[in-house]
XYZ file of C-alpha atoms in Angstrom:
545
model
C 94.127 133.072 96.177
C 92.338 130.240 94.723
C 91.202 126.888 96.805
C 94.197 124.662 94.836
C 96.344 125.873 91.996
C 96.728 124.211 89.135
C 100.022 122.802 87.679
C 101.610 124.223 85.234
C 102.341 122.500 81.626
C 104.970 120.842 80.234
C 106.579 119.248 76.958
C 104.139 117.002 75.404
C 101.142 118.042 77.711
C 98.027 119.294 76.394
C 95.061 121.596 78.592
C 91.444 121.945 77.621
C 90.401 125.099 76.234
C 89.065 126.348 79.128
C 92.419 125.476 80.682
C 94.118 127.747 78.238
C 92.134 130.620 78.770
C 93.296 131.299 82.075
C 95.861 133.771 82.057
C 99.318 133.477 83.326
C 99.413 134.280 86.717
C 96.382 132.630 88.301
C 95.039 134.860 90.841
C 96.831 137.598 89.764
C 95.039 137.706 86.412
C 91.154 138.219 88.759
C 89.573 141.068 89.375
C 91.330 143.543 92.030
C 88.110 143.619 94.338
C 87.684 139.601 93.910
C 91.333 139.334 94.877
C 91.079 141.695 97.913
C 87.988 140.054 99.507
C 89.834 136.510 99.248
C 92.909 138.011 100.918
C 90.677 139.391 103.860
C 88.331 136.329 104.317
C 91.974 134.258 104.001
C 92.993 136.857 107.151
C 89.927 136.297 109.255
C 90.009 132.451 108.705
C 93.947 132.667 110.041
C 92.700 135.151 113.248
C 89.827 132.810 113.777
C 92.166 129.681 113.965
C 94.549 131.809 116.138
C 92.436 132.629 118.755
C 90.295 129.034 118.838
C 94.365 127.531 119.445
C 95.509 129.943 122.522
C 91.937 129.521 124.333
C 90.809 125.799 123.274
C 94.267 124.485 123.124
C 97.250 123.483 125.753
C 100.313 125.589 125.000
C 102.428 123.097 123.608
C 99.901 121.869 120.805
C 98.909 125.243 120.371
C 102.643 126.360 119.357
C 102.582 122.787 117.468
C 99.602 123.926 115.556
C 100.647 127.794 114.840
C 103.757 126.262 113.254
C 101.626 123.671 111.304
C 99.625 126.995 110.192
C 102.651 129.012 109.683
C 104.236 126.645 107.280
C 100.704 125.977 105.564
C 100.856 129.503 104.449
C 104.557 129.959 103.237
C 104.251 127.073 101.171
C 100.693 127.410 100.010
C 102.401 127.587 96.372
C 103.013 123.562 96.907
C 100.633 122.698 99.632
C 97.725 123.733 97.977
C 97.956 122.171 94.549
C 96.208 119.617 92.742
C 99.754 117.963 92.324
C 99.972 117.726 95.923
C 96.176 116.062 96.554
C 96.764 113.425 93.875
C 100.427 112.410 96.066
C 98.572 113.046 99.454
C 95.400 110.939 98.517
C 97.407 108.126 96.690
C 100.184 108.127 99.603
C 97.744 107.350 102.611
C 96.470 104.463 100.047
C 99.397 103.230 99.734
C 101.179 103.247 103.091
C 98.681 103.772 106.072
C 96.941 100.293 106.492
C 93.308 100.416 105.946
C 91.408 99.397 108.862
C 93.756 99.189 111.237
C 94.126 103.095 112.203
C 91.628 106.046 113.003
C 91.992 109.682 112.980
C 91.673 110.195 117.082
C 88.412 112.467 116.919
C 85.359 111.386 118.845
C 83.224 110.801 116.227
C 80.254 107.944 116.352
C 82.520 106.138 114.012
C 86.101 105.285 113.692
C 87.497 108.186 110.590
C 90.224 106.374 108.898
C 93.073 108.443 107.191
C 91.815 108.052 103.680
C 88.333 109.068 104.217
C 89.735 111.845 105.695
C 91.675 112.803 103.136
C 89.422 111.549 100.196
C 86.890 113.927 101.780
C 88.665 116.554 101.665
C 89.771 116.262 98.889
C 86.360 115.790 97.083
C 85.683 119.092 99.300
C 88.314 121.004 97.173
C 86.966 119.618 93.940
C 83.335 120.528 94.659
C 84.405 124.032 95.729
C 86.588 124.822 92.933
C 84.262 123.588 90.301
C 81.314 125.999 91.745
C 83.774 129.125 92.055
C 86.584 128.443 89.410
C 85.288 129.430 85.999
C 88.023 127.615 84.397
C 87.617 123.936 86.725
C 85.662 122.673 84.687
C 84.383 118.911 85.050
C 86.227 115.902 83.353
C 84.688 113.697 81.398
C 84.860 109.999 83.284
C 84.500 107.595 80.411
C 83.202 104.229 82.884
C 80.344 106.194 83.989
C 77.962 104.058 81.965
C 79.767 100.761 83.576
C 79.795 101.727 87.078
C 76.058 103.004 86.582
C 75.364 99.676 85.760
C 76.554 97.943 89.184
C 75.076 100.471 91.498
C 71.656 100.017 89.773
C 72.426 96.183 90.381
C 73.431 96.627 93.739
C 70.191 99.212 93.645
C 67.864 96.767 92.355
C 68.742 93.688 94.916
C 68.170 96.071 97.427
C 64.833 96.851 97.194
C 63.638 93.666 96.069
C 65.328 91.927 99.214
C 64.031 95.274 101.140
C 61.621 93.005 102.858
C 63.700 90.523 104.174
C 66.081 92.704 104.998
C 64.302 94.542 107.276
C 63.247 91.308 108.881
C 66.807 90.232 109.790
C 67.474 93.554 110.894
C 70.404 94.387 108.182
C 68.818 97.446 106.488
C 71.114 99.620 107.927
C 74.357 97.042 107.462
C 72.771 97.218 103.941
C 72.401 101.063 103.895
C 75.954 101.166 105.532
C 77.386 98.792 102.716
C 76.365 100.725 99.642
C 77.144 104.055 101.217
C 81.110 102.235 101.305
C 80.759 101.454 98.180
C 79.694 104.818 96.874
C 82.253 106.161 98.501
C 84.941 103.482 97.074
C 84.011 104.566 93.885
C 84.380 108.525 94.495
C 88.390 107.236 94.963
C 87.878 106.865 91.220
C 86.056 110.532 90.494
C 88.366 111.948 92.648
C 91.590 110.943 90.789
C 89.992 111.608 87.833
C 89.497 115.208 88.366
C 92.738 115.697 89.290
C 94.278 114.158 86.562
C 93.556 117.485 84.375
C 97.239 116.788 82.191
C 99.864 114.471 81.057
C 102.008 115.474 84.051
C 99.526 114.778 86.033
C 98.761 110.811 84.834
C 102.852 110.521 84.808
C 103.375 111.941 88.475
C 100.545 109.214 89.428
C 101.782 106.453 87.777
C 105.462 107.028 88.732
C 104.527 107.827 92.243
C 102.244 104.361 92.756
C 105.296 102.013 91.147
C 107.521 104.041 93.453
C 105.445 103.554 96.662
C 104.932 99.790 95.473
C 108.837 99.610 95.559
C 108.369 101.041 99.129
C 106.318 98.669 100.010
C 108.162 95.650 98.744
C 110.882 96.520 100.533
C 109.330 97.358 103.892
C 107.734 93.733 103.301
C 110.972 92.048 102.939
C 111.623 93.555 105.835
C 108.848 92.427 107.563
C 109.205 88.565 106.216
C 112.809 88.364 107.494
C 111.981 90.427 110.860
C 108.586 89.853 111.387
C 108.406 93.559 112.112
C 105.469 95.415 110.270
C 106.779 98.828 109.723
C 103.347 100.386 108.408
C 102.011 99.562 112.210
C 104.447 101.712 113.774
C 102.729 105.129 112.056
C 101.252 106.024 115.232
C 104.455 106.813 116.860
C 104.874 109.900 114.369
C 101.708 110.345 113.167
C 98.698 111.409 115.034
C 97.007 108.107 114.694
C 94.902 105.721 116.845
C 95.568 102.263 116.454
C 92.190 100.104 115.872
C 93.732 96.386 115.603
C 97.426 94.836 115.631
C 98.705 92.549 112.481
C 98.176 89.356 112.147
C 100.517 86.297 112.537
C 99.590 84.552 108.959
C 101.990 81.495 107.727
C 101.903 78.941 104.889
C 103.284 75.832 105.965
C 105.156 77.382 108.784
C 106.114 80.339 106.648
C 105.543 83.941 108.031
C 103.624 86.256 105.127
C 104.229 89.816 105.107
C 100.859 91.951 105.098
C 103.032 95.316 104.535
C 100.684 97.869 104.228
C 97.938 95.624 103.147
C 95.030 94.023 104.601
C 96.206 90.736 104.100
C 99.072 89.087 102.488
C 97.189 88.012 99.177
C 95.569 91.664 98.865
C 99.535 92.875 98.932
C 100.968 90.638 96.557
C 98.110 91.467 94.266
C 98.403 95.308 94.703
C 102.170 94.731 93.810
C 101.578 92.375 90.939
C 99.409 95.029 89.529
C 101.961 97.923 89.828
C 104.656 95.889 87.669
C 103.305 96.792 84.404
C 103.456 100.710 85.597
C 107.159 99.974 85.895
C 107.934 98.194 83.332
C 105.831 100.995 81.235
C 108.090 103.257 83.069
C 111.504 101.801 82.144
C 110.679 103.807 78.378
C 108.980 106.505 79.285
C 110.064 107.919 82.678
C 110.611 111.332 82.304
C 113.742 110.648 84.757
C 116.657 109.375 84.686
C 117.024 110.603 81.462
C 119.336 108.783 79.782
C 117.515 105.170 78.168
C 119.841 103.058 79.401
C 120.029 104.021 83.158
C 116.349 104.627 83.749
C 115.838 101.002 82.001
C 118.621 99.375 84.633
C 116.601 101.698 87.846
C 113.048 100.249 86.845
C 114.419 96.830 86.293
C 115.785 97.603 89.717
C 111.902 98.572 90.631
C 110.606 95.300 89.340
C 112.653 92.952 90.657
C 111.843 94.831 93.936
C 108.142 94.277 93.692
C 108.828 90.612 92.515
C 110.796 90.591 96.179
C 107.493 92.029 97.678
C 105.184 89.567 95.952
C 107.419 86.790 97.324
C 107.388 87.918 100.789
C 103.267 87.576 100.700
C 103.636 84.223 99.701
C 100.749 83.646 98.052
C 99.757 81.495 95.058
C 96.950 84.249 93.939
C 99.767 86.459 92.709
C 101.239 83.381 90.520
C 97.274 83.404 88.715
C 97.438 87.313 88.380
C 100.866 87.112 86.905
C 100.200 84.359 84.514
C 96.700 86.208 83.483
C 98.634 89.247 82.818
C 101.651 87.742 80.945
C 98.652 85.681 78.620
C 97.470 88.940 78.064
C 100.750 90.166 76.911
C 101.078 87.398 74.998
C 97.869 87.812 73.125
C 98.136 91.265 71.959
C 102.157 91.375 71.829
C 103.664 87.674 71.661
C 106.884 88.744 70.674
C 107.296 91.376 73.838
C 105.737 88.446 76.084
C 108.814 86.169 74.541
C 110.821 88.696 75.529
C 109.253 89.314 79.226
C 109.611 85.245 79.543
C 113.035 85.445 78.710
C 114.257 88.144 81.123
C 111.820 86.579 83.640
C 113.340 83.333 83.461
C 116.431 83.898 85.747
C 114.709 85.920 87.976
C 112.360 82.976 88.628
C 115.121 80.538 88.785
C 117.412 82.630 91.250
C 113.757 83.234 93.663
C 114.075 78.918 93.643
C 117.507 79.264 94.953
C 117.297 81.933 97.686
C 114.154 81.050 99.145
C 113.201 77.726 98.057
C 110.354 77.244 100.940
C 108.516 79.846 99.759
C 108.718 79.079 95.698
C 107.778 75.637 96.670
C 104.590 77.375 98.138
C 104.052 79.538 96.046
C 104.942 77.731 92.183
C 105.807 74.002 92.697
C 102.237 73.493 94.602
C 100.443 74.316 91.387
C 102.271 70.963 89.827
C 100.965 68.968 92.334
C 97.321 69.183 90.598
C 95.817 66.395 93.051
C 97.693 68.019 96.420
C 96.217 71.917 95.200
C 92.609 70.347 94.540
C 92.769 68.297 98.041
C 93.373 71.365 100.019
C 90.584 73.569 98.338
C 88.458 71.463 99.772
C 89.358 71.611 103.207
C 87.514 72.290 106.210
C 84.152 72.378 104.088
C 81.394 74.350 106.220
C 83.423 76.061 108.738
C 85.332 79.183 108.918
C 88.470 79.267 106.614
C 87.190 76.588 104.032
C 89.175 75.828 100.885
C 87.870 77.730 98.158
C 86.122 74.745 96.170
C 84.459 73.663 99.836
C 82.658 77.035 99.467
C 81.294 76.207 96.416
C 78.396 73.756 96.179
C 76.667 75.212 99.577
C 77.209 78.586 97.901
C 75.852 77.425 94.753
C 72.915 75.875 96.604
C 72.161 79.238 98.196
C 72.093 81.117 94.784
C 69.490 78.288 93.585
C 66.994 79.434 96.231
C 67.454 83.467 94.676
C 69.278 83.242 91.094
C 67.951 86.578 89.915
C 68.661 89.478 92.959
C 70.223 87.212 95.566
C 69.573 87.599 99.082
C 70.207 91.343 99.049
C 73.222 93.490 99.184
C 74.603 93.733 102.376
C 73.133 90.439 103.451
C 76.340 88.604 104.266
C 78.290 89.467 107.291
C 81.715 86.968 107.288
C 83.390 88.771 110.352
C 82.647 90.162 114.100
C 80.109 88.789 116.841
C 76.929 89.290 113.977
C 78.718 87.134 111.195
C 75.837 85.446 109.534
C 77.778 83.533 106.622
C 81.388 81.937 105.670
C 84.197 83.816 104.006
C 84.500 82.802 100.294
C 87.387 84.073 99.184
C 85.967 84.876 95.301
C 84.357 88.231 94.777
C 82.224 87.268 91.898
C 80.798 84.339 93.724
C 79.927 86.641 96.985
C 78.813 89.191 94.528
C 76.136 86.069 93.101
C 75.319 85.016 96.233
C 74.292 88.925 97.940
C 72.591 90.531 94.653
C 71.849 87.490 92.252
C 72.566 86.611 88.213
C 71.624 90.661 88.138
C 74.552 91.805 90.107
C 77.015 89.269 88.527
C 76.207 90.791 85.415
C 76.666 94.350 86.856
C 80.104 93.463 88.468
C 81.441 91.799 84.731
C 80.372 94.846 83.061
C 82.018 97.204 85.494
C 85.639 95.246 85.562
C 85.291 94.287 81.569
C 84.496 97.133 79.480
C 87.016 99.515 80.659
C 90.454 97.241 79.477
C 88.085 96.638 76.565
C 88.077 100.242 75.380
C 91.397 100.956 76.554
C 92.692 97.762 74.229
C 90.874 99.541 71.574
C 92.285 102.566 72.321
C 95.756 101.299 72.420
C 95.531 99.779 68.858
C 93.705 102.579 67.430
C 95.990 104.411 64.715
C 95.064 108.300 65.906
C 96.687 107.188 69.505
C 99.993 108.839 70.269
C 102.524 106.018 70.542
C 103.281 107.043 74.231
C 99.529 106.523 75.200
C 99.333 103.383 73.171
C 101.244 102.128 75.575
C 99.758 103.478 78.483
C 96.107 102.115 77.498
C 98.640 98.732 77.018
C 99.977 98.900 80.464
C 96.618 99.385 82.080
C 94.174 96.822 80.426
C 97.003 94.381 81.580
C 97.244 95.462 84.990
C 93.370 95.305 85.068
C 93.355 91.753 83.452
C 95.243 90.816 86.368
C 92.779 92.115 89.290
C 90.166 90.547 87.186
C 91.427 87.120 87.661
C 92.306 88.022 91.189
C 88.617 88.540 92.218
C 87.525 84.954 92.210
C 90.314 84.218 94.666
C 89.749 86.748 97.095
C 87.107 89.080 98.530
C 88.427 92.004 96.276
C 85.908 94.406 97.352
C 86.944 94.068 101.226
C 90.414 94.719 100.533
C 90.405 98.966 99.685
C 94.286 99.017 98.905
C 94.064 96.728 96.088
C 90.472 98.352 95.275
C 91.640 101.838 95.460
C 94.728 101.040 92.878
C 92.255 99.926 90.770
C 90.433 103.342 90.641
C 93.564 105.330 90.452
C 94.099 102.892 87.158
C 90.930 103.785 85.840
C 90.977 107.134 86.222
C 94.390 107.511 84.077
C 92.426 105.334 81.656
C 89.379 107.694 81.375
C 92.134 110.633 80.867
C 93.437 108.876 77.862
C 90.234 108.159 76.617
C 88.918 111.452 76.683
C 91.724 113.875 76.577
C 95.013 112.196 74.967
C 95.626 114.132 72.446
C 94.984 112.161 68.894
C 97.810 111.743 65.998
C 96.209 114.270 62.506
C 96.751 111.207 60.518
C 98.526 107.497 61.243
C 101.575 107.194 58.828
C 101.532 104.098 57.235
C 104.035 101.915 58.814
C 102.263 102.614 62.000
C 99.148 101.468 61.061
C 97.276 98.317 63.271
C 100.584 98.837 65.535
C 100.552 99.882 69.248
C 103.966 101.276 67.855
C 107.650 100.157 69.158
C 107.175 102.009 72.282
C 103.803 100.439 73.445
C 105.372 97.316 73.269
C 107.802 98.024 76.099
C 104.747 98.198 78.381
C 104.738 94.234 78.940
C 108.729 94.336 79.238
C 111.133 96.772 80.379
C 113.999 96.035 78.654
C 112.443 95.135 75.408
C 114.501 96.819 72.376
C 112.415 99.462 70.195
C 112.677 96.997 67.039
C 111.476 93.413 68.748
C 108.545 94.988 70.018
C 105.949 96.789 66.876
C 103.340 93.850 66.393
C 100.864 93.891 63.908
C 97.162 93.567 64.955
């Protein structure tokens, strides 16, 4: 019995070689001694955990967690699959609210679902890669990128040691990094698991899905002002750390869903549309063209709904960066998009005018939008361009390594500094011109090669498209980062990882065409065009480069 089994291949999917040297049958294929000591150390585990529920244990939980056990084992086929860790893991992303609930262990700190589950995860990983000859480790592609901000992040630290240690924030320094690092092992985590074609499809189908969840659990919400996603504790075994927050625009309730704010979920659903609209061609279900185009138009419209109910204008910028984008690289598919997006826009004026006056109709009111970026300068809360010349004047003092990672507390009783609202600009301020360098680097080059990818003429039409879909997606966080604190908000930060890491799979292990035919070459292909719009037909969409 192995620690996970691998899924089996389908139509279209390739495996390493060392994938397709195991033989069928998995375990069955090992050794008869090897199999025979796992099957008793599997038995001794089982009487261990037995015994520790009837003594440590009141009845009732302990029949609770013999069931638990029981079904663990008669479904270890499923349970225990890497299928299953990349829907767990991306599942408590996606609907358990980060920071607001804790696993209810006495621990010296307050264990939140997904480190949980991330951890053990990574546990699984580590273990199968040391005792399964054929696990072997996939190649990451960003490595080199994200190398580059932690030595950034590295580098302010030490040279800001001093100070730091003087203010007394080594260890909120120390604790800062060691999030970050483990932020980032979202990304190596997904990326090990994604060992197949199935594997990239069941993510990306599974995060526009739970997007459409989330939409319409936010609707909900907006209408209701019920938040769903904070009633897990009364069927999960969670703690609750904080309740939601009452957040309005002009006397309009915003949803927060299973975000940490309302602009941090309308982001995280702006950047799942292009996964659906990818979806509307190559969803493996329903199977006929026609209906699976009409059920992810359905999906999109449904995460437009979701967007609305955050009401915020960040998602207009993230939309408009990523249809540009489209329109760069496919103009004819962004006509397209426009056109199909048109009534959708007009009908969202109709049935909720408040909130497209908030959200659209403020941005033609140049003078009005400017005004109230510069409210409230120097306190809490400050419009956006308030926060910039006393941020800028802070950054003159250290323009090189800033004041040192971790520096800047915004929230709770030790808050030392203002909230900025603009990633890149906190990112200045903590670890200098260095760090701002590391952080462009780290969100740049990966939708770089991925564009390059997707207009090379060995790619397979299907991943084209893919590439496509995910450079736009990560255009759009990109522009969302200098309107809110992106790295505070995990949701948003963890769907960028889980982007990534399909993105490293097709740039190491897509499978390459023997030879471009000629009417495909400098073309993304018909196909790839469809990922910027989901009804686009398969001749308005080839472009040439």
């Amino acid at each position: 019995m192995t620690v996970l089994n691998g899924a089996s291949g389908v139509a279209g999917e390739t495996t390493s070689p060392a994938d397709a040297a195991t033989p069928p049958g998995g375990a069955s294929a090992e050794p008869r001694g090897v199999s025979r000591r796992r099957v008793f150390a599997a038995a001794g585990v089982l009487a261990v955990a037995l015994l520790a529920a009837v003594v440590l244990l009141p009845p009732l939980i302990a029949g609770a967690a013999l069931l638990v056990l029981a079904l663990l084992v008669l479904l270890r086929r499923v349970v225990f699959a890497w299928s299953t860790a990349i829907v767990l893991l991306a599942g408590v992303i996606m609907f358990v609210p980060a920071r607001r609930y804790a696993i209810p262990i006495p621990l010296p700190f307050q264990l939140e679902p997904y480190r949980l589950v991330l951890i053990i995860v990574l546990v699984a990983l580590l273990v199968a890669l040391l005792t399964q000859p054929d696990f072997r480790w996939r190649p990451v592609a960003f490595g080199v990128p994200i190398a580059i901000l932690l030595v950034t992040v590295a580098v302010s630290f030490v040279v800001n040691g001093m100070e730091l240690a003087n203010a007394g924030l080594v260890e909120t320094a120390i604790g800062g990094m060691t999030q970050l690092l483990l932020m980032l092992s979202v990304f190596y985590a997904f990326r090990q698991l994604l060992r197949g074609e199935r594997d990239v499809m069941l993510l990306v189908t599974f995060l526009t899905w739970a997007g459409v969840v989330v939409s319409f659990f936010a609707v909900i919400e907006r209408v209701s002002r019920t938040n769903v996603f904070l009633m897990l504790g009364n069927v999960l075994p969670l703690t609750l750390l904080r309740e939601g927050g009452d957040v309005s625009r002009a006397g309009v309730a915003r949803a927060f869903g299973s975000a940490q704010h309302p602009i941090a979920l309308a982001v995280a659903l702006c950047l799942l549309i292009p996964l659906a609209v990818y979806l509307a061609k190559y969803a493996g279900w329903p199977s006929n063209a026609i209906n699976r185009r009409l059920v992810y138009a359905g999906a999109v419209v449904m995460l437009f709904g979701g967007v609305l109910a955050a009401i915020s204008r960040t998602a207009v910028v993230v939309l408009g960066v990523m249809f540009l984008v489209t329109l760069v690289f496919h103009p004819r598919v962004a006509g397209i998009l426009f056109a199909l997006a048109f009534p959708m826009v007009l009908l969202a004026a109709v049935v909720v005018p408040k909130v497209f006056d908030k959200m659209v109709l403020s941005f033609l009111d140049v003078d009005s939008l400017v005004a109230s970026q510069y409210t409230s300068a120097g306190m809490g809360g400050a419009g956006r361009l308030a926060d910039l010349e006393p941020a800028l004047r802070e950054v003159a003092q250290r323009p090189f390594f800033g004041s040192g990672f971790g520096s800047r507390i915004v929230i709770g009783d030790e808050a030392n500094a203002f909230i900025l609202d603009n990633q890149f600009l906190g990112t200045l301020m903590e670890t200098g011109a260095l760090g701002a360098i590391g952080l462009a680097v780290f969100l740049l080059v990966p939708p770089i090669m991925l564009l390059r990818f997707a207009f090379a003429q060995a790619a397979e039409r299907r991943h084209a498209a893919l590439a496509l879909t995910i450079a736009i997606a990560i255009s759009g966080y990109i522009a969302a980062i200098f309107f809110y604190d992106a790295f505070g908000f995990f949701q948003t930060f963890f769907i960028l990882c889980m982007l990534l890491a399909a993105g490293a799979w097709l740039l190491t292990e897509a499978p390459r065409r023997a030879a471009a035919e000629p009417s495909d070459a400098g073309e993304v292909g018909s196909e790839a065009g469809t990922a910027a719009g989901p009804a686009a037909p398969a001749d308005a969409v080839g472009v040439t480069r």
